[in-house]
Amino acid sequence: MRSPLEGLPAAKRLLRQYDAFFKGITRDDKVALFHDKDPDGISAGVIIANQVRRMRGKRIDMRLHAPGTAYSLTPSLVRRMRRAHITVLIITDVSADHEPVLVRAVAKFARVIIIDHHKLYTAFKEKNILVIKPQLLQDTIKPSTWCAAKFAYDLGNRLVDLTDLDWLAATGSIADIATAPWRPWLLRVLRRHHATLKKDFFTTIIGQVAVTINSALVFDSRHVPMAFRIVHGAKGPRDVLRSQLRRYHVAVQREIDKWIGMLDTRADKHPEHQLIVYYVEPKFHIKSTLSTILSLKHPTTTLVLLGPDHDMVTVSARRHDSKFAMNELLECACRGIKGASAGGHIPAAGGRFPKKDLLRFRSQLLDCVAAAQKAS
């Protein structure tokens, strides 16, 4: 069967550039890895860290993730890399091309590659910046269903044997609910790791790895380095399930169940717009997890979950049937709000805006949903 990486005519050129980028990394380079703060981002980051080590015979020099509620690169991270004399930056599961100024700032002292599956925002002309996303290679598989971990695995496995890390690519796929195109492959991975096959991938051993990582991260975002270290050191999925990450699952699951149970009494429902807006204030950072679970329960409804974060409000939007693009919906709802940002995929997106603009955001959200309905 022809590889899905070989779809469009531009794929050959991009894949050659990808290959040249990684083959060009030497032992003398100082390599930084920047990854997202979720199970897919950590899985993708570990896969890439192993690829770099196996290809150049040396570990990455620096691992980074966005601080606090930030999603992408920040000026302080750029300064930190400059001070550390980083010469190569690998970004995964983060649409850093949404902040091209910061990417170009890094490109003044390092070669940059973005391995991502979100919306394409910027076409860089700089020769030392390479963006590689599924939609640039083919047009049959939706980017949202080719998660960063699976994408990084498929790309890297062409250059060096990463077969022993297939469970991490599967972890990212299950965590991102990006399993539809890969079901036969996922079943083979589960069999290879002697995992019982179940209807719900989340209830399998590898699915529980995704749940375990997510629970540790939403319990406390400061667990990101620990989670990366444990996953990087694991020989297989059972090592993660036996690790200290497991201890956070019960408390987080209890909080998830609590807020799911209060949906009917606390959420604002707009049946004429197939919309539910739910303002939540949980103990842990479970808003994204809640919106994913609720979207599976209400697949033909647009779920928008809001929650406070100091002087900001963070947003998580889901629409399981992908009838409307959630990334475009949130970009529309945040339009004109100073300090607001939004992005993501068609079925799932996130954003943030100043708390003082909550009423304006909700008003614009309703207008944007109505416009999307009319356009459809």
Short mmCIF file of C-alpha atoms in Angstrom, two decimals:
data_model
loop_
_atom_site.label_atom_id
_atom_site.label_comp_id
_atom_site.label_asym_id
_atom_site.label_seq_id
_atom_site.Cartn_x
_atom_site.Cartn_y
_atom_site.Cartn_z
CA MET A 1 0.00 0.00 0.00
CA ARG A 2 1.30 3.44 -0.91
CA SER A 3 2.34 5.54 2.07
CA PRO A 4 -0.04 8.42 2.88
CA LEU A 5 3.11 10.54 3.13
CA GLU A 6 3.43 10.37 -0.64
CA GLY A 7 0.23 12.05 -1.75
CA LEU A 8 0.69 15.45 -3.38
CA PRO A 9 3.41 16.37 -5.91
CA ALA A 10 4.94 18.73 -3.32
CA ALA A 11 5.43 15.82 -0.90
CA LYS A 12 8.67 14.61 -2.46
CA ARG A 13 10.29 18.02 -2.15
CA LEU A 14 9.11 18.51 1.44
CA LEU A 15 10.20 15.03 2.48
CA ARG A 16 13.64 15.62 0.95
CA GLN A 17 13.88 18.85 2.97
CA TYR A 18 12.78 17.01 6.12
CA ASP A 19 15.36 14.28 5.55
CA ALA A 20 18.12 16.83 4.91
CA PHE A 21 17.20 18.71 8.09
CA PHE A 22 17.59 15.70 10.37
CA LYS A 23 20.56 14.21 8.54
CA GLY A 24 22.23 17.60 8.88
CA ILE A 25 22.07 17.59 12.70
CA THR A 26 25.56 16.87 14.03
CA ARG A 27 26.99 16.05 17.44
CA ASP A 28 28.30 19.61 17.59
CA ASP A 29 24.83 21.13 17.19
CA LYS A 30 22.93 22.23 20.29
CA VAL A 31 19.41 20.90 19.79
CA ALA A 32 16.29 22.21 21.53
CA LEU A 33 12.94 20.41 21.44
CA PHE A 34 9.72 22.38 22.03
CA HIS A 35 6.54 20.32 22.43
CA ASP A 36 2.94 20.76 23.52
CA LYS A 37 1.78 20.08 27.09
CA ASP A 38 -0.63 17.22 26.42
CA PRO A 39 -0.32 13.44 25.86
CA ASP A 40 0.05 13.85 22.09
CA GLY A 41 2.66 16.59 22.45
CA ILE A 42 4.68 14.62 25.00
CA SER A 43 4.45 11.42 22.93
CA ALA A 44 5.55 13.27 19.79
CA GLY A 45 8.37 14.94 21.70
CA VAL A 46 9.69 11.64 23.05
CA ILE A 47 9.55 10.09 19.58
CA ILE A 48 11.54 12.99 18.10
CA ALA A 49 14.03 13.01 20.98
CA ASN A 50 14.70 9.32 20.31
CA GLN A 51 15.02 9.95 16.58
CA VAL A 52 17.63 12.65 17.14
CA ARG A 53 19.60 10.47 19.56
CA ARG A 54 19.57 7.46 17.25
CA MET A 55 20.58 9.50 14.21
CA ARG A 56 23.38 11.61 15.69
CA GLY A 57 24.41 9.40 18.62
CA LYS A 58 23.69 12.08 21.21
CA ARG A 59 20.65 13.25 23.20
CA ILE A 60 18.85 16.53 22.63
CA ASP A 61 20.41 19.39 24.60
CA MET A 62 17.29 21.20 25.80
CA ARG A 63 13.60 20.32 26.25
CA LEU A 64 11.05 23.14 26.36
CA HIS A 65 7.32 23.71 26.68
CA ALA A 66 5.23 26.87 26.87
CA PRO A 67 4.99 28.36 30.37
CA GLY A 68 1.67 28.84 32.19
CA THR A 69 -1.31 29.29 29.89
CA ALA A 70 0.89 30.21 26.93
CA TYR A 71 0.57 27.82 24.01
CA SER A 72 3.46 28.65 21.70
CA LEU A 73 6.89 30.25 21.86
CA THR A 74 7.39 33.24 24.12
CA PRO A 75 10.04 35.99 24.05
CA SER A 76 11.57 34.59 27.25
CA LEU A 77 11.98 31.15 25.65
CA VAL A 78 13.63 32.73 22.61
CA ARG A 79 16.08 34.56 24.90
CA ARG A 80 16.76 31.36 26.82
CA MET A 81 17.63 29.48 23.64
CA ARG A 82 19.85 32.28 22.42
CA ARG A 83 21.76 32.33 25.72
CA ALA A 84 22.18 28.54 25.50
CA HIS A 85 23.62 28.87 21.96
CA ILE A 86 20.94 26.59 20.47
CA THR A 87 21.61 25.89 16.78
CA VAL A 88 18.62 23.61 16.02
CA LEU A 89 15.02 23.98 17.21
CA ILE A 90 12.46 21.22 16.64
CA ILE A 91 8.86 22.18 17.38
CA THR A 92 6.09 19.59 17.53
CA ASP A 93 2.31 19.63 18.12
CA VAL A 94 2.37 23.43 18.32
CA SER A 95 1.24 25.72 15.50
CA ALA A 96 4.17 28.04 16.08
CA ASP A 97 3.65 29.43 12.59
CA HIS A 98 0.73 31.31 14.17
CA GLU A 99 3.43 33.47 15.84
CA PRO A 100 5.83 33.96 12.90
CA VAL A 101 7.69 36.85 14.52
CA LEU A 102 8.99 34.59 17.30
CA VAL A 103 9.86 31.77 14.89
CA ARG A 104 11.84 34.24 12.79
CA ALA A 105 13.56 35.50 15.95
CA VAL A 106 14.83 31.97 16.64
CA ALA A 107 15.82 31.55 12.99
CA LYS A 108 18.36 34.35 13.44
CA PHE A 109 20.53 31.93 15.43
CA ALA A 110 19.15 28.44 14.73
CA ARG A 111 17.67 26.13 12.08
CA VAL A 112 13.96 25.56 12.79
CA ILE A 113 11.54 22.79 11.87
CA ILE A 114 7.85 22.71 12.82
CA ILE A 115 6.29 19.22 12.79
CA ASP A 116 2.63 19.84 13.44
CA HIS A 117 -0.93 18.88 12.46
CA HIS A 118 -2.83 22.10 13.14
CA LYS A 119 -4.03 24.69 10.64
CA LEU A 120 -1.36 26.21 8.39
CA TYR A 121 -0.89 29.90 9.22
CA THR A 122 2.37 31.09 7.65
CA ALA A 123 4.34 30.17 4.54
CA PHE A 124 7.89 31.04 5.56
CA LYS A 125 10.32 32.05 2.84
CA GLU A 126 13.39 31.73 5.07
CA LYS A 127 15.58 28.81 4.00
CA ASN A 128 16.33 27.77 7.59
CA ILE A 129 12.65 27.46 8.59
CA LEU A 130 10.79 24.31 7.53
CA VAL A 131 7.10 23.68 8.23
CA ILE A 132 5.80 20.18 7.63
CA LYS A 133 2.12 19.36 8.20
CA PRO A 134 -0.10 16.54 6.88
CA GLN A 135 -2.07 18.85 4.59
CA LEU A 136 1.16 19.86 2.81
CA LEU A 137 1.90 16.23 1.93
CA GLN A 138 -1.52 14.83 1.02
CA ASP A 139 -5.19 15.76 0.86
CA THR A 140 -7.01 12.56 1.88
CA ILE A 141 -6.41 12.41 5.64
CA LYS A 142 -7.60 15.32 7.77
CA PRO A 143 -4.80 16.97 9.76
CA SER A 144 -6.83 16.66 12.97
CA THR A 145 -6.83 12.86 12.58
CA TRP A 146 -3.09 12.61 11.89
CA CYS A 147 -1.91 13.58 15.36
CA ALA A 148 1.59 14.91 16.01
CA ALA A 149 2.87 11.68 17.59
CA LYS A 150 1.71 9.52 14.66
CA PHE A 151 2.94 12.10 12.16
CA ALA A 152 6.37 12.35 13.82
CA TYR A 153 6.55 8.55 13.98
CA ASP A 154 5.66 8.11 10.29
CA LEU A 155 8.18 10.75 9.23
CA GLY A 156 11.04 9.61 11.45
CA ASN A 157 10.55 5.89 10.88
CA ARG A 158 11.63 6.44 7.26
CA LEU A 159 15.11 7.51 8.44
CA VAL A 160 15.73 5.35 11.50
CA ASP A 161 13.95 2.38 13.07
CA LEU A 162 11.38 3.67 15.56
CA THR A 163 9.20 0.56 15.61
CA ASP A 164 9.69 0.10 19.35
CA LEU A 165 7.97 3.47 19.85
CA ASP A 166 4.80 2.57 17.95
CA TRP A 167 2.89 2.52 21.25
CA LEU A 168 3.67 6.22 21.70
CA ALA A 169 2.30 7.05 18.26
CA ALA A 170 -0.80 5.06 19.23
CA THR A 171 -1.01 6.90 22.57
CA GLY A 172 -1.13 10.25 20.78
CA SER A 173 -3.73 9.00 18.31
CA ILE A 174 -6.04 7.76 21.05
CA ALA A 175 -5.53 10.86 23.21
CA ASP A 176 -6.43 13.15 20.29
CA ILE A 177 -9.36 10.94 19.21
CA ALA A 178 -7.48 10.61 15.92
CA THR A 179 -8.00 6.90 15.41
CA ALA A 180 -10.37 6.65 12.43
CA PRO A 181 -7.78 6.49 9.61
CA TRP A 182 -5.45 4.21 11.55
CA ARG A 183 -7.68 1.51 13.02
CA PRO A 184 -5.97 -1.50 11.33
CA TRP A 185 -2.56 -0.15 12.36
CA LEU A 186 -3.75 0.50 15.93
CA LEU A 187 -5.03 -3.06 16.21
CA ARG A 188 -1.62 -4.37 15.11
CA VAL A 189 0.13 -2.17 17.69
CA LEU A 190 -2.17 -3.41 20.45
CA ARG A 191 -1.52 -7.03 19.47
CA ARG A 192 2.23 -6.42 19.36
CA HIS A 193 2.13 -5.15 22.94
CA HIS A 194 -0.13 -8.01 24.10
CA ALA A 195 -2.93 -5.60 24.88
CA THR A 196 -6.53 -6.80 25.03
CA LEU A 197 -8.56 -5.43 22.12
CA LYS A 198 -11.59 -3.42 23.24
CA LYS A 199 -14.28 -1.41 21.48
CA ASP A 200 -13.24 1.79 23.26
CA PHE A 201 -9.55 2.48 22.61
CA PHE A 202 -9.34 4.53 25.81
CA THR A 203 -9.99 1.39 27.88
CA THR A 204 -7.03 -0.49 26.36
CA ILE A 205 -3.60 -0.50 27.98
CA ILE A 206 -2.30 2.07 25.51
CA GLY A 207 -5.43 4.19 25.91
CA GLN A 208 -4.85 4.16 29.66
CA VAL A 209 -1.35 5.53 29.03
CA ALA A 210 -3.01 8.56 27.39
CA VAL A 211 -5.40 8.90 30.34
CA THR A 212 -2.57 8.53 32.87
CA ILE A 213 -0.39 11.17 31.24
CA ASN A 214 -3.33 13.54 30.89
CA SER A 215 -4.35 13.11 34.55
CA ALA A 216 -0.86 14.00 35.77
CA LEU A 217 -0.71 17.09 33.55
CA VAL A 218 -4.13 18.48 34.42
CA PHE A 219 -3.53 17.81 38.13
CA ASP A 220 -0.55 20.16 37.97
CA SER A 221 1.00 21.62 34.80
CA ARG A 222 4.36 21.57 36.58
CA HIS A 223 4.33 17.80 35.99
CA VAL A 224 5.20 18.26 32.30
CA PRO A 225 8.98 17.66 32.77
CA MET A 226 8.32 14.65 34.99
CA ALA A 227 5.85 13.17 32.51
CA PHE A 228 8.29 13.64 29.64
CA ARG A 229 11.10 12.02 31.65
CA ILE A 230 8.98 9.01 32.64
CA VAL A 231 7.60 8.45 29.14
CA HIS A 232 11.07 8.87 27.63
CA GLY A 233 12.47 6.25 29.98
CA ALA A 234 9.63 3.76 29.49
CA LYS A 235 10.25 0.60 27.46
CA GLY A 236 6.55 0.13 26.84
CA PRO A 237 3.06 1.18 27.95
CA ARG A 238 3.08 -0.85 31.17
CA ASP A 239 6.09 1.08 32.46
CA VAL A 240 4.06 4.30 32.30
CA LEU A 241 1.07 2.69 34.03
CA ARG A 242 3.33 1.50 36.86
CA SER A 243 4.98 4.90 37.27
CA GLN A 244 4.23 7.67 39.74
CA LEU A 245 2.04 9.36 37.10
CA ARG A 246 -0.70 6.91 37.99
CA ARG A 247 -1.31 8.42 41.45
CA TYR A 248 -3.15 11.48 40.04
CA HIS A 249 -5.82 9.61 38.11
CA VAL A 250 -8.42 9.01 40.85
CA ALA A 251 -8.61 12.64 42.02
CA VAL A 252 -8.81 13.97 38.48
CA GLN A 253 -11.48 11.47 37.42
CA ARG A 254 -13.60 12.41 40.45
CA GLU A 255 -13.48 16.07 39.40
CA ILE A 256 -14.31 15.21 35.78
CA ASP A 257 -17.37 13.20 36.88
CA LYS A 258 -18.51 16.08 39.11
CA TRP A 259 -18.55 18.67 36.32
CA ILE A 260 -20.10 16.30 33.78
CA GLY A 261 -22.88 15.69 36.29
CA MET A 262 -23.59 19.43 36.63
CA LEU A 263 -23.88 20.12 32.89
CA ASP A 264 -27.70 20.07 32.79
CA THR A 265 -28.11 22.50 35.69
CA ARG A 266 -25.22 24.93 35.09
CA ALA A 267 -24.65 25.15 31.33
CA ASP A 268 -26.29 27.68 28.99
CA LYS A 269 -28.04 25.77 26.23
CA HIS A 270 -28.96 27.28 22.85
CA PRO A 271 -30.82 24.50 21.01
CA GLU A 272 -31.62 26.81 18.07
CA HIS A 273 -27.87 27.04 17.47
CA GLN A 274 -27.01 23.46 18.51
CA LEU A 275 -24.76 25.12 21.09
CA ILE A 276 -23.89 24.55 24.75
CA VAL A 277 -21.78 27.13 26.60
CA TYR A 278 -20.49 25.87 29.94
CA TYR A 279 -18.52 28.03 32.40
CA VAL A 280 -16.54 25.72 34.69
CA GLU A 281 -14.23 26.31 37.64
CA PRO A 282 -12.75 22.89 38.45
CA LYS A 283 -9.85 22.22 40.82
CA PHE A 284 -7.68 20.95 37.99
CA HIS A 285 -7.06 21.98 34.37
CA ILE A 286 -9.63 19.55 32.98
CA LYS A 287 -11.54 21.89 30.67
CA SER A 288 -10.11 20.38 27.49
CA THR A 289 -10.75 16.86 28.78
CA LEU A 290 -14.30 17.78 29.76
CA SER A 291 -15.05 19.27 26.35
CA THR A 292 -13.74 16.14 24.63
CA ILE A 293 -15.84 13.80 26.78
CA LEU A 294 -18.96 15.95 26.44
CA SER A 295 -18.54 16.24 22.67
CA LEU A 296 -18.58 12.45 22.42
CA LYS A 297 -21.81 12.44 24.45
CA HIS A 298 -23.30 15.26 22.30
CA PRO A 299 -21.74 14.69 18.84
CA THR A 300 -24.09 17.03 16.93
CA THR A 301 -23.71 19.93 19.37
CA THR A 302 -21.07 22.64 19.53
CA LEU A 303 -19.55 22.52 23.03
CA VAL A 304 -17.79 25.68 24.27
CA LEU A 305 -16.28 25.44 27.74
CA LEU A 306 -15.00 28.57 29.49
CA GLY A 307 -12.96 28.89 32.64
CA PRO A 308 -11.04 31.55 34.60
CA ASP A 309 -7.27 31.77 34.64
CA HIS A 310 -6.15 34.80 36.66
CA ASP A 311 -7.22 37.84 34.58
CA MET A 312 -7.93 35.72 31.50
CA VAL A 313 -10.63 33.28 30.42
CA THR A 314 -9.54 30.16 28.58
CA VAL A 315 -11.78 28.47 26.01
CA SER A 316 -12.09 24.92 24.76
CA ALA A 317 -14.45 24.15 21.87
CA ARG A 318 -15.48 20.80 20.40
CA ARG A 319 -17.80 19.61 17.66
CA HIS A 320 -17.47 15.85 17.18
CA ASP A 321 -19.29 15.68 13.83
CA SER A 322 -17.05 18.49 12.44
CA LYS A 323 -20.10 20.24 10.94
CA PHE A 324 -18.51 23.59 11.76
CA ALA A 325 -14.81 24.43 12.10
CA MET A 326 -14.06 25.09 15.77
CA ASN A 327 -10.77 26.86 15.03
CA GLU A 328 -12.53 29.33 12.72
CA LEU A 329 -15.42 29.71 15.18
CA LEU A 330 -13.12 30.72 18.05
CA GLU A 331 -11.02 32.96 15.81
CA CYS A 332 -14.26 34.69 14.82
CA ALA A 333 -15.50 34.99 18.43
CA CYS A 334 -12.15 36.47 19.54
CA ARG A 335 -11.98 38.99 16.67
CA GLY A 336 -11.30 42.53 17.80
CA ILE A 337 -10.67 41.54 21.43
CA LYS A 338 -7.28 42.87 22.47
CA GLY A 339 -5.04 40.18 23.93
CA ALA A 340 -7.24 37.33 22.65
CA SER A 341 -5.95 34.35 20.70
CA ALA A 342 -7.45 31.18 19.26
CA GLY A 343 -6.52 28.24 17.07
CA GLY A 344 -6.63 24.48 16.65
CA HIS A 345 -8.47 22.02 14.44
CA ILE A 346 -11.88 21.77 12.78
CA PRO A 347 -13.33 19.44 15.47
CA ALA A 348 -11.36 20.84 18.41
CA ALA A 349 -9.88 24.23 19.21
CA GLY A 350 -8.83 26.43 22.10
CA GLY A 351 -8.24 30.06 22.93
CA ARG A 352 -8.06 32.74 25.59
CA PHE A 353 -9.20 36.32 26.12
CA PRO A 354 -9.21 38.93 28.94
CA LYS A 355 -11.81 38.24 31.63
CA LYS A 356 -13.24 41.76 31.25
CA ASP A 357 -14.32 40.83 27.71
CA LEU A 358 -16.38 37.78 28.70
CA LEU A 359 -19.75 39.30 27.74
CA ARG A 360 -18.35 40.55 24.44
CA PHE A 361 -16.91 37.11 23.66
CA ARG A 362 -20.20 35.36 24.41
CA SER A 363 -22.12 37.85 22.25
CA GLN A 364 -19.69 37.44 19.36
CA LEU A 365 -19.75 33.66 19.79
CA LEU A 366 -23.51 33.57 19.26
CA ASP A 367 -23.18 35.79 16.19
CA CYS A 368 -20.39 33.60 14.79
CA VAL A 369 -22.37 30.39 15.37
CA ALA A 370 -25.43 31.90 13.68
CA ALA A 371 -23.29 33.00 10.71
CA ALA A 372 -21.74 29.52 10.42
CA GLN A 373 -25.21 27.95 10.45
CA LYS A 374 -26.41 30.31 7.76
CA ALA A 375 -23.35 29.63 5.60
CA SER A 376 -23.88 25.89 5.85
#
